[in-house]
Amino acid sequence: MSGPVATADAPPAEPRASAVAPACVEITASRVADVGRMPVKRALPRRERRTVGPWCFADHMGPAPVTETSGLDIGPHPHTGLQTVTWLLDGEVLHRDSLGSEQVIRAGQLNLMTAGHGVAHSEEATGHYRGQVHGAQLWVAQPERTRHGPAAFEHHPELPRAELDNAVGTVLVGSFAGAASPARRDSELVGVDMALRPGRSVWPLDPTFEYALVVLDGQALVQGRPVRPGQLAYLGRGRDQLGLEAADPARILLLGGEPFDEPILMWWNFVARTPEEIAAAARQWRSADPRFGRVDSPLPRLRVPPLPRLRPPSG
Ligand code: MN
């Protein structure tokens, strides 16, 4: 549940296709990819939509079966300039990183890893869980102010909830409907797991944020348009509320934030600003440079693919 971002997701020479739009419902299809042994639906980045606020990556993982010894099985790999936000609806995953963290994450819990200048981690089977794994891994682009800073890791076993008519929101990061997550955030953003009951719900939004929905289970109608798993529904900016209808229970991720005004360059597991930064990070991972530390994992390190021709992002 951790990338990599390929040229199929974000062609390096393509103009940045993330202009902030006014209130709209713009539905794009996710790309099916394999991460480790797990099928994922990649909602961000896509050619049509690279970012939503500072959210620059969204994989909907599973539901897929795992055993005691076979799970995600993503060996040690590096990150720069981003935070990984891991959220499970079902199952367990073991996180290990170069800071020495070793943390099992379960359904309803949040792992938040800040890469800053550099970190490495693995995501593994826990050794005792058998069943389904279902969840999301999201990346938040770090602003210039913190992206060169130290790495960090947080685990939040409990998160605040906001009760609305026909919906309960679990606030992963940021604030929503009066509930504030304790998770670190480096810019103005929000991420909420909404559990919908049948009926209509109205969600309070911040008109200065742009928003998008990723449906994890079930479906909902947004301005009369059905939104399902395997899609990103971009909602634009300027809304102070959003009405949805669900005929059956549904789970939906609400992602939003102030439009991210720093043009970013993403490749593999790196978020940077220039091709030179990406090339340096790739070279340093390949040579086991201390920048990324060492992960105490039984899995083999992931290898950097050949670097494509990258061009600086256009603003
Ligand atoms: Mn990762």
mmCIF file of C-alpha atoms and ligand atoms in Angstrom:
data_model
loop_
_atom_site.group_PDB
_atom_site.id
_atom_site.type_symbol
_atom_site.label_atom_id
_atom_site.label_comp_id
_atom_site.label_asym_id
_atom_site.label_seq_id
_atom_site.Cartn_x
_atom_site.Cartn_y
_atom_site.Cartn_z
ATOM 1 C CA MET A 1 0.000 0.000 0.000
ATOM 2 C CA SER A 2 2.745 2.310 -0.838
ATOM 3 C CA GLY A 3 3.023 3.169 -4.440
ATOM 4 C CA PRO A 4 4.956 3.009 -6.565
ATOM 5 C CA VAL A 5 3.849 5.847 -8.781
ATOM 6 C CA ALA A 6 4.518 4.954 -12.400
ATOM 7 C CA THR A 7 4.378 7.025 -15.547
ATOM 8 C CA ALA A 8 0.937 5.450 -16.163
ATOM 9 C CA ASP A 9 -0.319 7.331 -13.104
ATOM 10 C CA ALA A 10 1.353 10.656 -13.692
ATOM 11 C CA PRO A 11 3.123 11.065 -17.022
ATOM 12 C CA PRO A 12 6.237 13.073 -16.174
ATOM 13 C CA ALA A 13 6.009 15.333 -19.219
ATOM 14 C CA GLU A 14 2.290 16.017 -18.954
ATOM 15 C CA PRO A 15 1.206 19.495 -17.859
ATOM 16 C CA ARG A 16 -0.084 19.522 -14.313
ATOM 17 C CA ALA A 17 -3.747 18.532 -14.655
ATOM 18 C CA SER A 18 -4.869 19.659 -11.257
ATOM 19 C CA ALA A 19 -6.237 23.123 -11.760
ATOM 20 C CA VAL A 20 -8.557 23.981 -8.904
ATOM 21 C CA ALA A 21 -12.160 23.915 -10.129
ATOM 22 C CA PRO A 22 -15.296 25.510 -8.690
ATOM 23 C CA ALA A 23 -17.967 23.234 -7.223
ATOM 24 C CA CYS A 24 -18.501 20.338 -9.628
ATOM 25 C CA VAL A 25 -18.809 16.564 -9.725
ATOM 26 C CA GLU A 26 -16.001 15.278 -11.932
ATOM 27 C CA ILE A 27 -15.773 11.471 -11.917
ATOM 28 C CA THR A 28 -12.588 9.725 -13.051
ATOM 29 C CA ALA A 29 -11.892 5.985 -13.145
ATOM 30 C CA SER A 30 -9.195 4.582 -10.902
ATOM 31 C CA ARG A 31 -6.390 2.514 -12.399
ATOM 32 C CA VAL A 32 -6.091 -1.102 -11.276
ATOM 33 C CA ALA A 33 -2.543 -1.853 -10.143
ATOM 34 C CA ASP A 34 -0.792 -4.498 -8.069
ATOM 35 C CA VAL A 35 1.075 -3.416 -4.969
ATOM 36 C CA GLY A 36 2.970 -6.294 -3.396
ATOM 37 C CA ARG A 37 0.510 -9.147 -3.958
ATOM 38 C CA MET A 38 -2.536 -6.996 -3.426
ATOM 39 C CA PRO A 39 -4.769 -5.538 -6.142
ATOM 40 C CA VAL A 40 -5.407 -1.817 -5.653
ATOM 41 C CA LYS A 41 -7.587 0.789 -7.297
ATOM 42 C CA ARG A 42 -5.461 3.905 -7.702
ATOM 43 C CA ALA A 43 -7.679 6.977 -7.508
ATOM 44 C CA LEU A 44 -4.795 9.495 -7.321
ATOM 45 C CA PRO A 45 -2.701 10.505 -9.101
ATOM 46 C CA ARG A 46 -4.432 10.156 -12.444
ATOM 47 C CA ARG A 47 -3.741 11.922 -15.684
ATOM 48 C CA GLU A 48 -6.902 13.968 -15.199
ATOM 49 C CA ARG A 49 -6.392 14.821 -11.552
ATOM 50 C CA ARG A 50 -3.017 14.832 -9.823
ATOM 51 C CA THR A 51 -3.830 16.328 -6.428
ATOM 52 C CA VAL A 52 -6.745 17.253 -4.159
ATOM 53 C CA GLY A 53 -5.416 19.819 -1.701
ATOM 54 C CA PRO A 54 -2.104 18.274 -0.554
ATOM 55 C CA TRP A 55 -3.429 14.710 -1.106
ATOM 56 C CA CYS A 56 -1.334 13.356 -3.964
ATOM 57 C CA PHE A 57 -1.872 9.608 -3.830
ATOM 58 C CA ALA A 58 -4.852 7.396 -2.983
ATOM 59 C CA ASP A 59 -4.840 3.610 -3.286
ATOM 60 C CA HIS A 60 -7.951 1.632 -2.362
ATOM 61 C CA MET A 61 -6.578 -1.750 -1.392
ATOM 62 C CA GLY A 62 -8.589 -4.979 -1.464
ATOM 63 C CA PRO A 63 -10.754 -6.392 -0.070
ATOM 64 C CA ALA A 64 -8.397 -9.304 -0.643
ATOM 65 C CA PRO A 65 -7.573 -12.430 1.349
ATOM 66 C CA VAL A 66 -4.388 -12.755 3.396
ATOM 67 C CA THR A 67 -2.983 -15.605 5.492
ATOM 68 C CA GLU A 68 -0.620 -15.764 8.476
ATOM 69 C CA THR A 69 2.376 -15.749 6.174
ATOM 70 C CA SER A 70 1.184 -14.019 3.021
ATOM 71 C CA GLY A 71 -0.129 -10.498 3.157
ATOM 72 C CA LEU A 72 0.867 -7.273 1.561
ATOM 73 C CA ASP A 73 4.507 -8.342 1.604
ATOM 74 C CA ILE A 74 5.936 -5.012 0.556
ATOM 75 C CA GLY A 75 9.645 -5.075 1.315
ATOM 76 C CA PRO A 76 11.653 -2.103 2.565
ATOM 77 C CA HIS A 77 11.397 0.909 0.271
ATOM 78 C CA PRO A 78 12.136 4.616 0.665
ATOM 79 C CA HIS A 79 9.997 7.752 0.728
ATOM 80 C CA THR A 80 10.760 11.477 0.582
ATOM 81 C CA GLY A 81 8.671 14.624 0.950
ATOM 82 C CA LEU A 82 5.367 12.964 1.849
ATOM 83 C CA GLN A 83 3.304 11.495 4.650
ATOM 84 C CA THR A 84 1.797 8.022 4.307
ATOM 85 C CA VAL A 85 -1.674 7.721 5.828
ATOM 86 C CA THR A 86 -2.741 4.111 6.294
ATOM 87 C CA TRP A 87 -6.340 3.287 7.186
ATOM 88 C CA LEU A 88 -7.885 -0.176 7.374
ATOM 89 C CA LEU A 89 -11.566 -1.141 7.222
ATOM 90 C CA ASP A 90 -10.681 -4.782 7.767
ATOM 91 C CA GLY A 91 -7.600 -6.852 8.583
ATOM 92 C CA GLU A 92 -4.144 -6.293 10.053
ATOM 93 C CA VAL A 93 -0.797 -5.197 8.642
ATOM 94 C CA LEU A 94 2.624 -4.991 10.292
ATOM 95 C CA HIS A 95 4.514 -1.730 9.687
ATOM 96 C CA ARG A 96 8.301 -1.557 10.200
ATOM 97 C CA ASP A 97 10.448 1.473 9.478
ATOM 98 C CA SER A 98 13.982 2.840 9.601
ATOM 99 C CA LEU A 99 13.163 4.799 12.782
ATOM 100 C CA GLY A 100 12.852 1.441 14.559
ATOM 101 C CA SER A 101 9.037 1.487 14.660
ATOM 102 C CA GLU A 102 7.319 -1.884 14.612
ATOM 103 C CA GLN A 103 3.563 -1.465 14.730
ATOM 104 C CA VAL A 104 0.591 -3.665 13.858
ATOM 105 C CA ILE A 105 -2.267 -1.630 12.459
ATOM 106 C CA ARG A 106 -5.832 -2.932 12.724
ATOM 107 C CA ALA A 107 -9.199 -1.848 11.382
ATOM 108 C CA GLY A 108 -10.221 1.534 12.747
ATOM 109 C CA GLN A 109 -6.633 2.621 13.503
ATOM 110 C CA LEU A 110 -4.372 5.089 11.766
ATOM 111 C CA ASN A 111 -0.691 4.914 10.891
ATOM 112 C CA LEU A 112 0.884 8.194 9.842
ATOM 113 C CA MET A 113 4.490 8.209 8.693
ATOM 114 C CA THR A 114 6.253 11.442 7.804
ATOM 115 C CA ALA A 115 9.117 10.953 5.351
ATOM 116 C CA GLY A 116 10.614 14.437 5.342
ATOM 117 C CA HIS A 117 14.177 14.197 4.000
ATOM 118 C CA GLY A 118 13.991 10.397 3.945
ATOM 119 C CA VAL A 119 12.631 7.260 5.571
ATOM 120 C CA ALA A 120 12.210 3.596 4.627
ATOM 121 C CA HIS A 121 9.530 1.129 5.667
ATOM 122 C CA SER A 122 8.012 -2.280 4.973
ATOM 123 C CA GLU A 123 4.442 -3.551 5.165
ATOM 124 C CA GLU A 124 4.111 -7.198 6.059
ATOM 125 C CA ALA A 125 1.854 -10.022 7.164
ATOM 126 C CA THR A 126 1.451 -10.006 10.951
ATOM 127 C CA GLY A 127 2.164 -13.722 11.358
ATOM 128 C CA HIS A 128 -1.178 -14.509 12.980
ATOM 129 C CA TYR A 129 -3.979 -12.866 11.001
ATOM 130 C CA ARG A 130 -5.970 -14.735 8.376
ATOM 131 C CA GLY A 131 -8.874 -13.142 6.580
ATOM 132 C CA GLN A 132 -9.551 -10.093 4.466
ATOM 133 C CA VAL A 133 -7.506 -6.939 4.203
ATOM 134 C CA HIS A 134 -9.404 -3.867 3.067
ATOM 135 C CA GLY A 135 -8.310 -0.275 3.362
ATOM 136 C CA ALA A 136 -6.620 2.724 1.890
ATOM 137 C CA GLN A 137 -3.171 4.159 1.665
ATOM 138 C CA LEU A 138 -2.946 7.848 1.042
ATOM 139 C CA TRP A 139 -0.048 10.240 0.619
ATOM 140 C CA VAL A 140 0.040 13.866 1.640
ATOM 141 C CA ALA A 141 2.635 16.057 -0.098
ATOM 142 C CA GLN A 142 4.669 17.898 2.537
ATOM 143 C CA PRO A 143 5.065 21.653 2.113
ATOM 144 C CA GLU A 144 8.500 23.214 1.560
ATOM 145 C CA ARG A 145 8.549 24.172 5.251
ATOM 146 C CA THR A 146 8.737 20.543 6.464
ATOM 147 C CA ARG A 147 9.740 18.385 3.506
ATOM 148 C CA HIS A 148 13.461 18.553 4.278
ATOM 149 C CA GLY A 149 12.878 17.850 7.967
ATOM 150 C CA PRO A 150 13.250 14.690 10.046
ATOM 151 C CA ALA A 151 11.163 11.548 9.558
ATOM 152 C CA ALA A 152 8.528 10.574 12.124
ATOM 153 C CA PHE A 153 5.936 7.895 12.792
ATOM 154 C CA GLU A 154 2.612 8.035 14.666
ATOM 155 C CA HIS A 155 0.073 5.332 15.477
ATOM 156 C CA HIS A 156 -3.407 6.403 16.564
ATOM 157 C CA PRO A 157 -5.463 3.509 17.960
ATOM 158 C CA GLU A 158 -8.524 5.729 18.441
ATOM 159 C CA LEU A 159 -9.847 8.648 16.462
ATOM 160 C CA PRO A 160 -12.666 11.131 17.084
ATOM 161 C CA ARG A 161 -16.047 10.714 15.434
ATOM 162 C CA ALA A 162 -18.614 13.185 14.170
ATOM 163 C CA GLU A 163 -22.277 12.108 14.235
ATOM 164 C CA LEU A 164 -24.439 13.463 11.437
ATOM 165 C CA ASP A 165 -27.883 12.486 10.216
ATOM 166 C CA ASN A 166 -27.451 9.110 8.474
ATOM 167 C CA ALA A 167 -23.639 9.264 8.638
ATOM 168 C CA VAL A 168 -20.778 8.906 11.102
ATOM 169 C CA GLY A 169 -17.427 10.439 10.221
ATOM 170 C CA THR A 170 -14.163 9.140 11.692
ATOM 171 C CA VAL A 171 -11.684 11.977 11.410
ATOM 172 C CA LEU A 172 -8.317 10.610 10.263
ATOM 173 C CA VAL A 173 -6.576 13.945 9.914
ATOM 174 C CA GLY A 174 -7.694 17.561 10.274
ATOM 175 C CA SER A 175 -11.102 18.647 11.588
ATOM 176 C CA PHE A 176 -14.617 17.816 10.481
ATOM 177 C CA ALA A 177 -18.025 18.757 11.946
ATOM 178 C CA GLY A 178 -16.491 19.794 15.257
ATOM 179 C CA ALA A 179 -14.235 16.734 15.700
ATOM 180 C CA ALA A 180 -10.449 17.142 15.421
ATOM 181 C CA SER A 181 -7.944 14.345 14.777
ATOM 182 C CA PRO A 182 -4.808 14.248 16.964
ATOM 183 C CA ALA A 183 -2.707 13.282 13.919
ATOM 184 C CA ARG A 184 0.070 15.575 12.727
ATOM 185 C CA ARG A 185 -0.662 17.774 9.774
ATOM 186 C CA ASP A 186 1.711 20.128 8.000
ATOM 187 C CA SER A 187 -0.890 22.017 5.960
ATOM 188 C CA GLU A 188 -4.619 22.736 5.920
ATOM 189 C CA LEU A 189 -6.298 19.464 5.003
ATOM 190 C CA VAL A 190 -8.893 16.944 6.085
ATOM 191 C CA GLY A 191 -9.413 13.198 5.675
ATOM 192 C CA VAL A 192 -12.581 11.524 6.981
ATOM 193 C CA ASP A 193 -13.917 7.972 6.736
ATOM 194 C CA MET A 194 -17.686 8.419 6.352
ATOM 195 C CA ALA A 195 -19.969 5.495 7.244
ATOM 196 C CA LEU A 196 -23.335 6.120 5.599
ATOM 197 C CA ARG A 197 -26.657 4.676 6.644
ATOM 198 C CA PRO A 198 -29.479 4.474 4.096
ATOM 199 C CA GLY A 199 -30.983 7.899 3.502
ATOM 200 C CA ARG A 200 -29.755 11.426 2.919
ATOM 201 C CA SER A 201 -26.853 12.996 4.755
ATOM 202 C CA VAL A 202 -25.509 16.516 4.536
ATOM 203 C CA TRP A 203 -21.843 17.086 5.317
ATOM 204 C CA PRO A 204 -20.449 20.444 6.413
ATOM 205 C CA LEU A 205 -17.509 21.522 4.232
ATOM 206 C CA ASP A 206 -14.959 24.348 4.228
ATOM 207 C CA PRO A 207 -15.457 26.495 1.113
ATOM 208 C CA THR A 208 -11.716 27.330 1.012
ATOM 209 C CA PHE A 209 -10.897 23.615 0.522
ATOM 210 C CA GLU A 210 -11.173 21.537 -2.616
ATOM 211 C CA TYR A 211 -12.577 18.043 -2.026
ATOM 212 C CA ALA A 212 -12.902 14.583 -3.510
ATOM 213 C CA LEU A 213 -14.621 11.307 -2.596
ATOM 214 C CA VAL A 214 -13.254 7.776 -2.828
ATOM 215 C CA VAL A 215 -15.963 5.150 -2.257
ATOM 216 C CA LEU A 216 -14.572 2.139 -0.394
ATOM 217 C CA ASP A 217 -17.775 0.116 -0.098
ATOM 218 C CA GLY A 218 -21.313 0.427 -1.468
ATOM 219 C CA GLN A 219 -22.327 3.470 -3.473
ATOM 220 C CA ALA A 220 -23.889 6.889 -3.070
ATOM 221 C CA LEU A 221 -25.586 9.498 -5.185
ATOM 222 C CA VAL A 222 -23.857 12.886 -5.348
ATOM 223 C CA GLN A 223 -25.951 15.514 -7.104
ATOM 224 C CA GLY A 224 -27.873 12.632 -8.646
ATOM 225 C CA ARG A 225 -24.738 10.913 -9.955
ATOM 226 C CA PRO A 226 -23.814 7.456 -8.653
ATOM 227 C CA VAL A 227 -20.271 7.147 -7.262
ATOM 228 C CA ARG A 228 -18.827 3.675 -6.747
ATOM 229 C CA PRO A 229 -15.574 1.935 -5.771
ATOM 230 C CA GLY A 230 -13.001 2.348 -8.527
ATOM 231 C CA GLN A 231 -13.746 6.032 -9.048
ATOM 232 C CA LEU A 232 -12.609 9.403 -7.763
ATOM 233 C CA ALA A 233 -15.350 12.021 -7.518
ATOM 234 C CA TYR A 234 -13.679 15.440 -7.528
ATOM 235 C CA LEU A 235 -15.969 18.101 -6.035
ATOM 236 C CA GLY A 236 -14.022 21.302 -6.581
ATOM 237 C CA ARG A 237 -13.940 24.225 -4.176
ATOM 238 C CA GLY A 238 -16.456 26.727 -2.808
ATOM 239 C CA ARG A 239 -18.962 24.387 -1.148
ATOM 240 C CA ASP A 240 -20.049 24.875 2.443
ATOM 241 C CA GLN A 241 -21.950 21.588 2.425
ATOM 242 C CA LEU A 242 -22.473 18.449 0.388
ATOM 243 C CA GLY A 243 -25.635 16.342 0.216
ATOM 244 C CA LEU A 244 -25.476 12.610 -0.540
ATOM 245 C CA GLU A 245 -28.046 9.839 -0.770
ATOM 246 C CA ALA A 246 -27.373 6.181 -0.096
ATOM 247 C CA ALA A 247 -29.878 3.350 -0.632
ATOM 248 C CA ASP A 248 -27.726 0.937 1.395
ATOM 249 C CA PRO A 249 -24.880 1.330 3.885
ATOM 250 C CA ALA A 250 -21.705 2.728 2.283
ATOM 251 C CA ARG A 251 -18.166 3.731 3.287
ATOM 252 C CA ILE A 252 -16.656 6.780 1.651
ATOM 253 C CA LEU A 253 -13.365 8.610 2.144
ATOM 254 C CA LEU A 254 -13.690 12.375 2.075
ATOM 255 C CA LEU A 255 -10.377 14.044 1.179
ATOM 256 C CA GLY A 256 -9.887 17.770 1.071
ATOM 257 C CA GLY A 257 -7.569 20.651 1.665
ATOM 258 C CA GLU A 258 -6.423 24.067 0.633
ATOM 259 C CA PRO A 259 -5.191 23.821 -2.955
ATOM 260 C CA PHE A 260 -1.508 22.884 -2.811
ATOM 261 C CA ASP A 261 0.286 25.711 -4.583
ATOM 262 C CA GLU A 262 3.729 24.109 -4.830
ATOM 263 C CA PRO A 263 4.136 22.201 -8.107
ATOM 264 C CA ILE A 264 5.286 18.724 -7.155
ATOM 265 C CA LEU A 265 7.111 16.030 -9.057
ATOM 266 C CA MET A 266 6.215 12.441 -8.111
ATOM 267 C CA TRP A 267 7.990 9.317 -9.225
ATOM 268 C CA TRP A 268 8.162 5.834 -7.691
ATOM 269 C CA ASN A 269 8.037 6.441 -3.939
ATOM 270 C CA PHE A 270 9.331 9.991 -3.987
ATOM 271 C CA VAL A 271 7.610 13.355 -3.883
ATOM 272 C CA ALA A 272 9.997 16.146 -4.858
ATOM 273 C CA ARG A 273 10.198 19.368 -6.840
ATOM 274 C CA THR A 274 12.880 18.712 -9.445
ATOM 275 C CA PRO A 275 14.152 15.800 -11.563
ATOM 276 C CA GLU A 276 17.538 16.212 -9.853
ATOM 277 C CA GLU A 277 16.020 15.581 -6.424
ATOM 278 C CA ILE A 278 14.325 12.423 -7.704
ATOM 279 C CA ALA A 279 17.516 11.185 -9.348
ATOM 280 C CA ALA A 280 19.534 11.786 -6.164
ATOM 281 C CA ALA A 281 17.008 9.913 -4.003
ATOM 282 C CA ALA A 282 16.950 6.978 -6.447
ATOM 283 C CA ARG A 283 20.749 6.832 -6.508
ATOM 284 C CA GLN A 284 20.979 7.003 -2.714
ATOM 285 C CA TRP A 285 18.451 4.185 -2.218
ATOM 286 C CA ARG A 286 20.280 2.049 -4.774
ATOM 287 C CA SER A 287 23.581 2.562 -2.953
ATOM 288 C CA ALA A 288 22.049 1.973 0.512
ATOM 289 C CA ASP A 289 22.979 5.517 1.515
ATOM 290 C CA PRO A 290 22.339 6.260 5.227
ATOM 291 C CA ARG A 291 19.780 8.877 4.159
ATOM 292 C CA PHE A 292 17.093 6.175 4.217
ATOM 293 C CA GLY A 293 18.390 4.135 7.145
ATOM 294 C CA ARG A 294 17.734 0.431 7.523
ATOM 295 C CA VAL A 295 14.509 -1.509 8.075
ATOM 296 C CA ASP A 296 14.729 -4.669 10.176
ATOM 297 C CA SER A 297 12.567 -6.794 7.854
ATOM 298 C CA PRO A 298 12.782 -10.377 6.555
ATOM 299 C CA LEU A 299 11.590 -9.140 3.156
ATOM 300 C CA PRO A 300 14.009 -8.068 0.422
ATOM 301 C CA ARG A 301 14.495 -4.349 -0.284
ATOM 302 C CA LEU A 302 12.554 -3.075 -3.289
ATOM 303 C CA ARG A 303 14.698 -2.109 -6.250
ATOM 304 C CA VAL A 304 14.401 1.250 -7.939
ATOM 305 C CA PRO A 305 13.104 0.882 -11.498
ATOM 306 C CA PRO A 306 15.001 2.580 -14.337
ATOM 307 C CA LEU A 307 14.565 6.317 -14.068
ATOM 308 C CA PRO A 308 12.474 7.734 -16.932
ATOM 309 C CA ARG A 309 13.141 11.143 -18.451
ATOM 310 C CA LEU A 310 11.589 13.510 -15.925
ATOM 311 C CA ARG A 311 10.849 17.144 -16.525
ATOM 312 C CA PRO A 312 10.209 19.813 -13.934
ATOM 313 C CA PRO A 313 6.526 20.149 -13.064
ATOM 314 C CA SER A 314 4.630 23.039 -14.584
ATOM 315 C CA GLY A 315 2.864 25.224 -12.088
HETATM 316 MN MN MN B 1 5.472 2.999 1.356
#
